[in-house]
mmCIF file of the C-alpha atoms, coordinates in Angstrom:
data_MODEL
# 
_entry.id   MODEL 
# 
loop_
_atom_site.group_PDB 
_atom_site.id 
_atom_site.type_symbol 
_atom_site.label_atom_id 
_atom_site.label_alt_id 
_atom_site.label_comp_id 
_atom_site.label_asym_id 
_atom_site.label_entity_id 
_atom_site.label_seq_id 
_atom_site.pdbx_PDB_ins_code 
_atom_site.Cartn_x 
_atom_site.Cartn_y 
_atom_site.Cartn_z 
_atom_site.occupancy 
_atom_site.B_iso_or_equiv 
_atom_site.pdbx_formal_charge 
_atom_site.auth_seq_id 
_atom_site.auth_comp_id 
_atom_site.auth_asym_id 
_atom_site.auth_atom_id 
_atom_site.pdbx_PDB_model_num 
ATOM 1   C CA . UNK A 1 1   ? -7.674  -13.507 -4.319  1.00 0.00 ? 1   UNK A CA 1 
ATOM 2   C CA . UNK A 1 2   ? -7.184  -13.848 -0.564  1.00 0.00 ? 2   UNK A CA 1 
ATOM 3   C CA . UNK A 1 3   ? -9.312  -10.761 -0.021  1.00 0.00 ? 3   UNK A CA 1 
ATOM 4   C CA . UNK A 1 4   ? -10.312 -11.843 3.372   1.00 0.00 ? 4   UNK A CA 1 
ATOM 5   C CA . UNK A 1 5   ? -7.212  -11.533 4.948   1.00 0.00 ? 5   UNK A CA 1 
ATOM 6   C CA . UNK A 1 6   ? -6.895  -7.959  3.586   1.00 0.00 ? 6   UNK A CA 1 
ATOM 7   C CA . UNK A 1 7   ? -7.945  -5.223  5.692   1.00 0.00 ? 7   UNK A CA 1 
ATOM 8   C CA . UNK A 1 8   ? -8.907  -2.050  3.000   1.00 0.00 ? 8   UNK A CA 1 
ATOM 9   C CA . UNK A 1 9   ? -7.934  0.235   1.944   1.00 0.00 ? 9   UNK A CA 1 
ATOM 10  C CA . UNK A 1 10  ? -4.385  -0.603  1.455   1.00 0.00 ? 10  UNK A CA 1 
ATOM 11  C CA . UNK A 1 11  ? -1.028  1.021   -0.536  1.00 0.00 ? 11  UNK A CA 1 
ATOM 12  C CA . UNK A 1 12  ? 1.279   -0.409  -2.680  1.00 0.00 ? 12  UNK A CA 1 
ATOM 13  C CA . UNK A 1 13  ? 5.022   0.206   -1.951  1.00 0.00 ? 13  UNK A CA 1 
ATOM 14  C CA . UNK A 1 14  ? 7.376   -0.660  -4.865  1.00 0.00 ? 14  UNK A CA 1 
ATOM 15  C CA . UNK A 1 15  ? 10.648  -1.862  -4.711  1.00 0.00 ? 15  UNK A CA 1 
ATOM 16  C CA . UNK A 1 16  ? 13.158  1.120   -5.155  1.00 0.00 ? 16  UNK A CA 1 
ATOM 17  C CA . UNK A 1 17  ? 10.359  4.084   -5.696  1.00 0.00 ? 17  UNK A CA 1 
ATOM 18  C CA . UNK A 1 18  ? 9.201   6.139   -3.199  1.00 0.00 ? 18  UNK A CA 1 
ATOM 19  C CA . UNK A 1 19  ? 5.383   6.546   -4.425  1.00 0.00 ? 19  UNK A CA 1 
ATOM 20  C CA . UNK A 1 20  ? 3.311   4.992   -2.751  1.00 0.00 ? 20  UNK A CA 1 
ATOM 21  C CA . UNK A 1 21  ? -0.231  3.778   -4.874  1.00 0.00 ? 21  UNK A CA 1 
ATOM 22  C CA . UNK A 1 22  ? -3.517  3.961   -2.938  1.00 0.00 ? 22  UNK A CA 1 
ATOM 23  C CA . UNK A 1 23  ? -6.328  1.040   -3.636  1.00 0.00 ? 23  UNK A CA 1 
ATOM 24  C CA . UNK A 1 24  ? -9.461  1.956   -1.837  1.00 0.00 ? 24  UNK A CA 1 
ATOM 25  C CA . UNK A 1 25  ? -11.145 -1.924  -1.835  1.00 0.00 ? 25  UNK A CA 1 
ATOM 26  C CA . UNK A 1 26  ? -11.029 -5.169  -2.799  1.00 0.00 ? 26  UNK A CA 1 
ATOM 27  C CA . UNK A 1 27  ? -13.277 -4.653  -5.232  1.00 0.00 ? 27  UNK A CA 1 
ATOM 28  C CA . UNK A 1 28  ? -10.985 -1.777  -7.296  1.00 0.00 ? 28  UNK A CA 1 
ATOM 29  C CA . UNK A 1 29  ? -8.109  -4.313  -6.636  1.00 0.00 ? 29  UNK A CA 1 
ATOM 30  C CA . UNK A 1 30  ? -10.277 -6.830  -8.483  1.00 0.00 ? 30  UNK A CA 1 
ATOM 31  C CA . UNK A 1 31  ? -11.672 -4.468  -11.415 1.00 0.00 ? 31  UNK A CA 1 
ATOM 32  C CA . UNK A 1 32  ? -8.620  -2.417  -12.137 1.00 0.00 ? 32  UNK A CA 1 
ATOM 33  C CA . UNK A 1 33  ? -6.682  -4.741  -14.524 1.00 0.00 ? 33  UNK A CA 1 
ATOM 34  C CA . UNK A 1 34  ? -3.668  -1.921  -13.764 1.00 0.00 ? 34  UNK A CA 1 
ATOM 35  C CA . UNK A 1 35  ? -3.614  -3.387  -9.991  1.00 0.00 ? 35  UNK A CA 1 
ATOM 36  C CA . UNK A 1 36  ? -4.585  -7.096  -10.356 1.00 0.00 ? 36  UNK A CA 1 
ATOM 37  C CA . UNK A 1 37  ? -3.244  -8.221  -13.254 1.00 0.00 ? 37  UNK A CA 1 
ATOM 38  C CA . UNK A 1 38  ? 0.396   -6.483  -13.259 1.00 0.00 ? 38  UNK A CA 1 
ATOM 39  C CA . UNK A 1 39  ? 3.752   -7.696  -12.905 1.00 0.00 ? 39  UNK A CA 1 
ATOM 40  C CA . UNK A 1 40  ? 5.225   -7.099  -9.964  1.00 0.00 ? 40  UNK A CA 1 
ATOM 41  C CA . UNK A 1 41  ? 8.834   -7.205  -8.778  1.00 0.00 ? 41  UNK A CA 1 
ATOM 42  C CA . UNK A 1 42  ? 9.687   -9.580  -5.902  1.00 0.00 ? 42  UNK A CA 1 
ATOM 43  C CA . UNK A 1 43  ? 10.085  -6.939  -3.383  1.00 0.00 ? 43  UNK A CA 1 
ATOM 44  C CA . UNK A 1 44  ? 6.941   -4.754  -4.441  1.00 0.00 ? 44  UNK A CA 1 
ATOM 45  C CA . UNK A 1 45  ? 4.564   -5.120  -1.069  1.00 0.00 ? 45  UNK A CA 1 
ATOM 46  C CA . UNK A 1 46  ? 1.030   -4.672  -0.257  1.00 0.00 ? 46  UNK A CA 1 
ATOM 47  C CA . UNK A 1 47  ? 0.217   -3.043  3.155   1.00 0.00 ? 47  UNK A CA 1 
ATOM 48  C CA . UNK A 1 48  ? -3.164  -3.168  4.579   1.00 0.00 ? 48  UNK A CA 1 
ATOM 49  C CA . UNK A 1 49  ? -4.665  -0.723  7.252   1.00 0.00 ? 49  UNK A CA 1 
ATOM 50  C CA . UNK A 1 50  ? -3.674  -3.126  9.919   1.00 0.00 ? 50  UNK A CA 1 
ATOM 51  C CA . UNK A 1 51  ? -0.061  -2.981  8.869   1.00 0.00 ? 51  UNK A CA 1 
ATOM 52  C CA . UNK A 1 52  ? 0.006   -6.817  7.575   1.00 0.00 ? 52  UNK A CA 1 
ATOM 53  C CA . UNK A 1 53  ? 2.594   -6.885  4.600   1.00 0.00 ? 53  UNK A CA 1 
ATOM 54  C CA . UNK A 1 54  ? 1.927   -9.154  1.354   1.00 0.00 ? 54  UNK A CA 1 
ATOM 55  C CA . UNK A 1 55  ? 4.002   -10.170 -1.337  1.00 0.00 ? 55  UNK A CA 1 
ATOM 56  C CA . UNK A 1 56  ? 2.367   -9.129  -4.491  1.00 0.00 ? 56  UNK A CA 1 
ATOM 57  C CA . UNK A 1 57  ? 4.372   -11.224 -6.778  1.00 0.00 ? 57  UNK A CA 1 
ATOM 58  C CA . UNK A 1 58  ? 2.436   -14.470 -6.928  1.00 0.00 ? 58  UNK A CA 1 
ATOM 59  C CA . UNK A 1 59  ? 0.287   -15.194 -9.591  1.00 0.00 ? 59  UNK A CA 1 
ATOM 60  C CA . UNK A 1 60  ? -2.614  -17.696 -10.369 1.00 0.00 ? 60  UNK A CA 1 
ATOM 61  C CA . UNK A 1 61  ? -2.660  -17.612 -14.104 1.00 0.00 ? 61  UNK A CA 1 
ATOM 62  C CA . UNK A 1 62  ? -3.185  -13.915 -15.181 1.00 0.00 ? 62  UNK A CA 1 
ATOM 63  C CA . UNK A 1 63  ? -4.182  -12.917 -11.781 1.00 0.00 ? 63  UNK A CA 1 
ATOM 64  C CA . UNK A 1 64  ? -1.818  -11.288 -8.874  1.00 0.00 ? 64  UNK A CA 1 
ATOM 65  C CA . UNK A 1 65  ? -2.306  -13.123 -5.410  1.00 0.00 ? 65  UNK A CA 1 
ATOM 66  C CA . UNK A 1 66  ? -1.066  -11.081 -2.486  1.00 0.00 ? 66  UNK A CA 1 
ATOM 67  C CA . UNK A 1 67  ? 0.031   -13.165 -0.202  1.00 0.00 ? 67  UNK A CA 1 
ATOM 68  C CA . UNK A 1 68  ? 0.761   -12.285 3.386   1.00 0.00 ? 68  UNK A CA 1 
ATOM 69  C CA . UNK A 1 69  ? 4.098   -12.888 4.588   1.00 0.00 ? 69  UNK A CA 1 
ATOM 70  C CA . UNK A 1 70  ? 5.656   -12.939 8.085   1.00 0.00 ? 70  UNK A CA 1 
ATOM 71  C CA . UNK A 1 71  ? 6.222   -8.980  7.998   1.00 0.00 ? 71  UNK A CA 1 
ATOM 72  C CA . UNK A 1 72  ? 4.032   -6.296  9.977   1.00 0.00 ? 72  UNK A CA 1 
ATOM 73  C CA . UNK A 1 73  ? 4.479   -2.508  9.512   1.00 0.00 ? 73  UNK A CA 1 
ATOM 74  C CA . UNK A 1 74  ? 4.820   -0.445  12.633  1.00 0.00 ? 74  UNK A CA 1 
ATOM 75  C CA . UNK A 1 75  ? 3.491   2.606   13.075  1.00 0.00 ? 75  UNK A CA 1 
ATOM 76  C CA . UNK A 1 76  ? 6.788   4.839   12.751  1.00 0.00 ? 76  UNK A CA 1 
ATOM 77  C CA . UNK A 1 77  ? 7.524   2.807   9.262   1.00 0.00 ? 77  UNK A CA 1 
ATOM 78  C CA . UNK A 1 78  ? 4.521   3.548   8.002   1.00 0.00 ? 78  UNK A CA 1 
ATOM 79  C CA . UNK A 1 79  ? 4.821   7.504   8.880   1.00 0.00 ? 79  UNK A CA 1 
ATOM 80  C CA . UNK A 1 80  ? 8.529   7.104   7.576   1.00 0.00 ? 80  UNK A CA 1 
ATOM 81  C CA . UNK A 1 81  ? 6.699   5.715   4.062   1.00 0.00 ? 81  UNK A CA 1 
ATOM 82  C CA . UNK A 1 82  ? 4.210   8.257   3.778   1.00 0.00 ? 82  UNK A CA 1 
ATOM 83  C CA . UNK A 1 83  ? 6.836   11.133  5.047   1.00 0.00 ? 83  UNK A CA 1 
ATOM 84  C CA . UNK A 1 84  ? 8.893   10.100  2.052   1.00 0.00 ? 84  UNK A CA 1 
ATOM 85  C CA . UNK A 1 85  ? 6.177   9.190   -0.286  1.00 0.00 ? 85  UNK A CA 1 
ATOM 86  C CA . UNK A 1 86  ? 4.736   13.036  0.007   1.00 0.00 ? 86  UNK A CA 1 
ATOM 87  C CA . UNK A 1 87  ? 8.445   14.693  -0.036  1.00 0.00 ? 87  UNK A CA 1 
ATOM 88  C CA . UNK A 1 88  ? 8.879   12.755  -3.574  1.00 0.00 ? 88  UNK A CA 1 
ATOM 89  C CA . UNK A 1 89  ? 5.687   14.562  -5.079  1.00 0.00 ? 89  UNK A CA 1 
ATOM 90  C CA . UNK A 1 90  ? 6.893   17.572  -4.058  1.00 0.00 ? 90  UNK A CA 1 
ATOM 91  C CA . UNK A 1 91  ? 4.477   18.185  -0.799  1.00 0.00 ? 91  UNK A CA 1 
ATOM 92  C CA . UNK A 1 92  ? 6.737   20.513  1.390   1.00 0.00 ? 92  UNK A CA 1 
ATOM 93  C CA . UNK A 1 93  ? 6.498   20.342  5.344   1.00 0.00 ? 93  UNK A CA 1 
ATOM 94  C CA . UNK A 1 94  ? 6.313   16.659  5.564   1.00 0.00 ? 94  UNK A CA 1 
ATOM 95  C CA . UNK A 1 95  ? 8.457   16.452  8.734   1.00 0.00 ? 95  UNK A CA 1 
ATOM 96  C CA . UNK A 1 96  ? 5.587   17.738  10.311  1.00 0.00 ? 96  UNK A CA 1 
ATOM 97  C CA . UNK A 1 97  ? 3.520   15.175  9.227   1.00 0.00 ? 97  UNK A CA 1 
ATOM 98  C CA . UNK A 1 98  ? 2.626   12.425  11.983  1.00 0.00 ? 98  UNK A CA 1 
ATOM 99  C CA . UNK A 1 99  ? -0.509  9.837   12.177  1.00 0.00 ? 99  UNK A CA 1 
ATOM 100 C CA . UNK A 1 100 ? -1.987  8.132   14.733  1.00 0.00 ? 100 UNK A CA 1 
ATOM 101 C CA . UNK A 1 101 ? -2.719  4.824   13.084  1.00 0.00 ? 101 UNK A CA 1 
ATOM 102 C CA . UNK A 1 102 ? -1.224  2.801   10.167  1.00 0.00 ? 102 UNK A CA 1 
ATOM 103 C CA . UNK A 1 103 ? -5.000  3.344   8.532   1.00 0.00 ? 103 UNK A CA 1 
ATOM 104 C CA . UNK A 1 104 ? -4.886  6.942   9.020   1.00 0.00 ? 104 UNK A CA 1 
ATOM 105 C CA . UNK A 1 105 ? -1.478  6.837   7.025   1.00 0.00 ? 105 UNK A CA 1 
ATOM 106 C CA . UNK A 1 106 ? -3.316  5.098   4.058   1.00 0.00 ? 106 UNK A CA 1 
ATOM 107 C CA . UNK A 1 107 ? -6.166  6.891   4.132   1.00 0.00 ? 107 UNK A CA 1 
ATOM 108 C CA . UNK A 1 108 ? -3.950  10.380  3.693   1.00 0.00 ? 108 UNK A CA 1 
ATOM 109 C CA . UNK A 1 109 ? -2.217  8.851   0.488   1.00 0.00 ? 109 UNK A CA 1 
ATOM 110 C CA . UNK A 1 110 ? -5.739  7.846   -0.490  1.00 0.00 ? 110 UNK A CA 1 
ATOM 111 C CA . UNK A 1 111 ? -7.053  11.817  -0.206  1.00 0.00 ? 111 UNK A CA 1 
ATOM 112 C CA . UNK A 1 112 ? -4.068  12.971  -1.532  1.00 0.00 ? 112 UNK A CA 1 
ATOM 113 C CA . UNK A 1 113 ? -4.420  11.206  -4.748  1.00 0.00 ? 113 UNK A CA 1 
ATOM 114 C CA . UNK A 1 114 ? -7.889  12.345  -4.956  1.00 0.00 ? 114 UNK A CA 1 
ATOM 115 C CA . UNK A 1 115 ? -6.814  15.963  -4.759  1.00 0.00 ? 115 UNK A CA 1 
# 
């Protein structure tokens, strides 16, 4: 896996789905078989704390290998993703949600999953 390229934590943005999945670390990615061995859609993306976007459709044997693509998420785009995510899971007042960094947006998704 190209873990050294990924700045953890990260989220998975599934194509055609508003919900996001939080991944706390490379260790979680590697040990959670639901993550590392899943068959992802060609348009599913892993987004790291720096906003770097990875394709997660490539595989090495049975393991999914995140591959950086020529795409970077901007702060406003991350804010929109998190707002839509929270709205899709029934949270109210998402229009007032704001973040100061992409990492903060990802961490917020993780904190919500833990509660």
